[in-house]
CSV table of C-alpha atoms in Angstrom, one decimal:
chain,number,residue,atom,x,y,z
A,1,UNK,CA,-103.3,58.8,-19.8
A,2,UNK,CA,-102.9,55.4,-18.7
A,3,UNK,CA,-102.0,54.3,-21.1
A,4,UNK,CA,-99.0,56.8,-22.3
A,5,UNK,CA,-98.0,56.6,-18.2
A,6,UNK,CA,-98.3,53.4,-18.4
A,7,UNK,CA,-95.4,52.5,-21.5
A,8,UNK,CA,-93.3,55.5,-20.0
A,9,UNK,CA,-92.4,53.8,-16.6
A,10,UNK,CA,-91.9,49.9,-18.5
A,11,UNK,CA,-89.7,52.1,-20.5
A,12,UNK,CA,-88.5,53.5,-17.1
A,13,UNK,CA,-88.1,50.4,-15.8
A,14,UNK,CA,-86.0,49.1,-18.7
A,15,UNK,CA,-83.8,52.2,-18.7
A,16,UNK,CA,-82.8,51.2,-15.6
A,17,UNK,CA,-82.4,47.4,-15.1
A,18,UNK,CA,-80.1,48.4,-18.3
A,19,UNK,CA,-78.0,51.0,-16.5
A,20,UNK,CA,-77.7,49.1,-13.7
A,21,UNK,CA,-76.8,46.4,-15.4
A,22,UNK,CA,-74.1,48.0,-16.9
A,23,UNK,CA,-72.8,49.3,-13.1
A,24,UNK,CA,-72.7,45.2,-11.6
A,25,UNK,CA,-69.2,43.2,-12.1
A,26,UNK,CA,-69.3,40.7,-12.9
A,27,UNK,CA,-65.5,38.7,-11.4
A,28,UNK,CA,-64.6,35.2,-12.1
A,29,UNK,CA,-61.4,34.1,-9.9
A,30,UNK,CA,-60.3,31.0,-11.7
A,31,UNK,CA,-58.1,28.8,-9.1
A,32,UNK,CA,-55.1,27.1,-11.1
A,33,UNK,CA,-53.3,24.4,-8.3
A,34,UNK,CA,-50.2,23.4,-10.5
A,35,UNK,CA,-48.9,20.0,-8.7
A,36,UNK,CA,-44.7,19.5,-10.3
A,37,UNK,CA,-43.1,15.9,-9.6
A,38,UNK,CA,-39.8,15.6,-9.7
A,39,UNK,CA,-38.3,12.5,-10.3
A,40,UNK,CA,-34.6,12.0,-9.1
A,41,UNK,CA,-32.9,8.3,-10.4
A,42,UNK,CA,-31.9,6.3,-7.7
A,43,UNK,CA,-28.8,7.2,-5.9
A,44,UNK,CA,-26.7,3.5,-5.7
A,45,UNK,CA,-23.1,3.6,-3.9
A,46,UNK,CA,-20.1,0.5,-4.9
A,47,UNK,CA,-18.0,0.2,-2.2
A,48,UNK,CA,-15.2,-1.9,-3.4
A,49,UNK,CA,-13.3,-3.5,-1.2
A,50,UNK,CA,-9.6,-4.8,-2.6
A,51,UNK,CA,-6.8,-5.6,0.0
A,52,UNK,CA,-4.1,-4.2,-1.8
A,53,UNK,CA,-0.3,-5.0,-0.9
A,54,UNK,CA,1.4,-2.9,1.5
A,55,UNK,CA,5.5,-2.6,1.4
A,56,UNK,CA,6.5,-5.5,4.1
A,57,UNK,CA,7.5,-4.6,7.6
A,58,UNK,CA,9.9,-7.4,9.0
A,59,UNK,CA,7.7,-7.4,12.0
A,60,UNK,CA,6.1,-9.3,10.2
A,61,UNK,CA,9.0,-12.1,9.1
A,62,UNK,CA,9.9,-14.3,10.5
A,63,UNK,CA,14.1,-15.9,9.9
A,64,UNK,CA,15.6,-18.6,9.2
A,65,UNK,CA,19.6,-18.9,9.0
A,66,UNK,CA,20.6,-21.4,6.3
A,67,UNK,CA,24.0,-23.8,5.9
A,68,UNK,CA,26.4,-22.0,3.8
A,69,UNK,CA,28.8,-23.8,1.2
A,70,UNK,CA,32.5,-22.7,1.2
A,71,UNK,CA,35.2,-22.6,-1.7
A,72,UNK,CA,38.4,-21.0,-1.3
A,73,UNK,CA,37.5,-19.7,2.2
A,74,UNK,CA,34.2,-18.2,1.1
A,75,UNK,CA,31.7,-19.4,3.0
A,76,UNK,CA,27.8,-19.0,1.6
A,77,UNK,CA,25.1,-19.0,3.3
A,78,UNK,CA,21.5,-17.6,2.5
A,79,UNK,CA,18.1,-17.0,4.9
A,80,UNK,CA,14.5,-17.5,4.2
A,81,UNK,CA,11.8,-15.1,6.3
A,82,UNK,CA,8.6,-15.5,6.3
A,83,UNK,CA,5.7,-13.6,6.3
A,84,UNK,CA,3.7,-14.8,9.2
A,85,UNK,CA,0.9,-12.9,9.7
A,86,UNK,CA,-1.7,-12.0,7.4
A,87,UNK,CA,-2.7,-9.6,4.3
A,88,UNK,CA,0.2,-8.9,1.0
A,89,UNK,CA,3.0,-6.9,1.2
A,90,UNK,CA,5.0,-5.9,-1.5
A,91,UNK,CA,9.1,-5.3,-0.8
A,92,UNK,CA,12.4,-5.6,-3.6
A,93,UNK,CA,15.8,-4.3,-3.1
A,94,UNK,CA,18.9,-5.9,-1.0
A,95,UNK,CA,18.4,-6.5,2.8
A,96,UNK,CA,20.3,-4.2,5.7
A,97,UNK,CA,21.7,-6.5,7.8
A,98,UNK,CA,24.4,-6.3,10.7
A,99,UNK,CA,26.3,-9.6,12.3
A,100,UNK,CA,26.2,-8.9,15.9
A,101,UNK,CA,28.4,-11.5,18.3
A,102,UNK,CA,27.4,-13.3,21.6
A,103,UNK,CA,27.1,-10.2,23.8
A,104,UNK,CA,25.3,-8.7,21.2
A,105,UNK,CA,27.8,-6.0,19.7
A,106,UNK,CA,27.7,-5.3,16.3
A,107,UNK,CA,30.3,-6.3,14.6
A,108,UNK,CA,32.0,-3.6,11.6
A,109,UNK,CA,31.4,-4.8,8.7
A,110,UNK,CA,31.3,-3.8,5.1
A,111,UNK,CA,28.3,-4.7,3.0
A,112,UNK,CA,28.6,-4.8,-1.0
A,113,UNK,CA,25.4,-5.6,-3.2
A,114,UNK,CA,25.3,-8.3,-6.0
A,115,UNK,CA,25.1,-7.9,-8.8
A,116,UNK,CA,26.0,-3.9,-8.5
A,117,UNK,CA,29.0,-4.9,-6.5
A,118,UNK,CA,31.9,-4.0,-10.1
A,119,UNK,CA,34.5,-6.5,-8.5
A,120,UNK,CA,33.4,-10.2,-10.2
A,121,UNK,CA,31.5,-11.4,-7.4
A,122,UNK,CA,28.5,-13.6,-8.0
A,123,UNK,CA,26.3,-16.2,-5.2
A,124,UNK,CA,26.5,-20.0,-6.7
A,125,UNK,CA,22.2,-19.5,-7.2
A,126,UNK,CA,21.2,-17.5,-10.0
A,127,UNK,CA,18.5,-16.1,-8.8
A,128,UNK,CA,20.4,-13.9,-5.5
A,129,UNK,CA,23.5,-13.1,-8.2
A,130,UNK,CA,20.1,-10.5,-10.6
A,131,UNK,CA,18.4,-8.0,-10.5
A,132,UNK,CA,16.1,-6.7,-7.4
A,133,UNK,CA,12.4,-7.4,-8.4
A,134,UNK,CA,9.3,-6.9,-6.6
A,135,UNK,CA,8.1,-9.4,-4.0
A,136,UNK,CA,4.4,-9.9,-3.3
A,137,UNK,CA,3.9,-11.5,-0.4
A,138,UNK,CA,0.8,-13.3,2.1
A,139,UNK,CA,0.8,-15.1,4.9
A,140,UNK,CA,2.7,-18.2,5.2
A,141,UNK,CA,5.2,-17.5,1.3
A,142,UNK,CA,9.1,-16.4,1.9
A,143,UNK,CA,11.6,-14.4,0.4
A,144,UNK,CA,15.7,-15.5,0.1
A,145,UNK,CA,18.5,-13.5,0.3
A,146,UNK,CA,21.9,-14.7,0.1
A,147,UNK,CA,25.3,-14.1,1.8
A,148,UNK,CA,29.0,-14.4,1.4
A,149,UNK,CA,31.8,-14.3,3.3
A,150,UNK,CA,35.6,-14.4,4.0
A,151,UNK,CA,35.9,-16.8,6.7
A,152,UNK,CA,40.3,-16.8,6.0
A,153,UNK,CA,41.7,-14.1,8.7
A,154,UNK,CA,44.9,-12.3,6.9
A,155,UNK,CA,48.0,-12.4,8.4
A,156,UNK,CA,47.7,-12.7,13.1
A,157,UNK,CA,44.3,-10.6,13.1
A,158,UNK,CA,42.1,-12.7,14.6
A,159,UNK,CA,38.4,-12.9,12.5
A,160,UNK,CA,35.6,-11.6,15.0
A,161,UNK,CA,33.1,-14.2,15.7
A,162,UNK,CA,29.1,-13.3,14.5
A,163,UNK,CA,26.4,-14.9,16.2
A,164,UNK,CA,23.6,-13.5,15.0
A,165,UNK,CA,22.3,-11.5,12.2
A,166,UNK,CA,19.8,-8.9,11.7
A,167,UNK,CA,17.2,-8.3,8.8
A,168,UNK,CA,16.1,-4.8,8.3
A,169,UNK,CA,14.1,-4.0,4.7
A,170,UNK,CA,15.4,-0.6,5.0
A,171,UNK,CA,17.1,2.3,7.6
A,172,UNK,CA,15.5,2.9,10.4
A,173,UNK,CA,13.0,0.1,9.9
A,174,UNK,CA,12.1,-3.1,11.9
A,175,UNK,CA,14.3,-6.3,12.1
A,176,UNK,CA,14.7,-9.9,11.9
A,177,UNK,CA,17.1,-11.4,14.3
A,178,UNK,CA,18.0,-14.4,12.8
A,179,UNK,CA,20.0,-17.5,15.0
A,180,UNK,CA,23.6,-19.1,13.2
A,181,UNK,CA,24.0,-22.4,13.7
A,182,UNK,CA,27.4,-22.0,13.6
A,183,UNK,CA,30.1,-18.8,13.9
A,184,UNK,CA,29.9,-16.3,11.4
A,185,UNK,CA,33.4,-15.9,11.1
A,186,UNK,CA,34.1,-12.7,8.9
A,187,UNK,CA,37.4,-12.1,8.3
A,188,UNK,CA,39.2,-9.7,5.2
A,189,UNK,CA,37.4,-6.7,7.1
A,190,UNK,CA,34.5,-7.8,7.4
A,191,UNK,CA,33.0,-8.1,3.9
A,192,UNK,CA,30.5,-9.3,3.2
A,193,UNK,CA,28.6,-10.3,0.1
A,194,UNK,CA,24.6,-9.6,0.2
A,195,UNK,CA,21.9,-10.8,-3.3
A,196,UNK,CA,18.4,-9.2,-3.5
A,197,UNK,CA,15.1,-10.5,-1.8
A,198,UNK,CA,14.2,-13.2,-4.2
């Protein structure tokens, strides 16, 4: 009887252990750490500093009036403009000029651009008769233009006497004033012939 009881107890303990073992939940927690590394290529900024040429301004120039020569009543002369400031600039075309007397009054003139005129006028200097080209000027460099006028009076009409010439590169722009070494007797109703810058 004791032996039977011992067997029953052993069986009961085995069944209880089985049931308890079935009800125990085994929880496994897995922690995964993900590290993402993003590598960006280095950013390189390249700045190129170049000296860009701007349009020339008369305020950056000084001028010299070059005494010319005469032929059959027509006086040929030229003006040299020298860049006095740093940097580089460009210019192209014809100057706009006015002639003043000794009191600063502007003389009445009519300007004809050469070689676009239709009267066949030409300068003794070949460069003055060429069409305009773009000029690039730096400090100390210079450009010229030629001008001509008639100094023979018509009838009893006195010719006005000019002393200075103001040169503009564009309308309403700054001006370079140059002084002639002799009076500019601009006759023939103030007719002036002007070349491009060259």
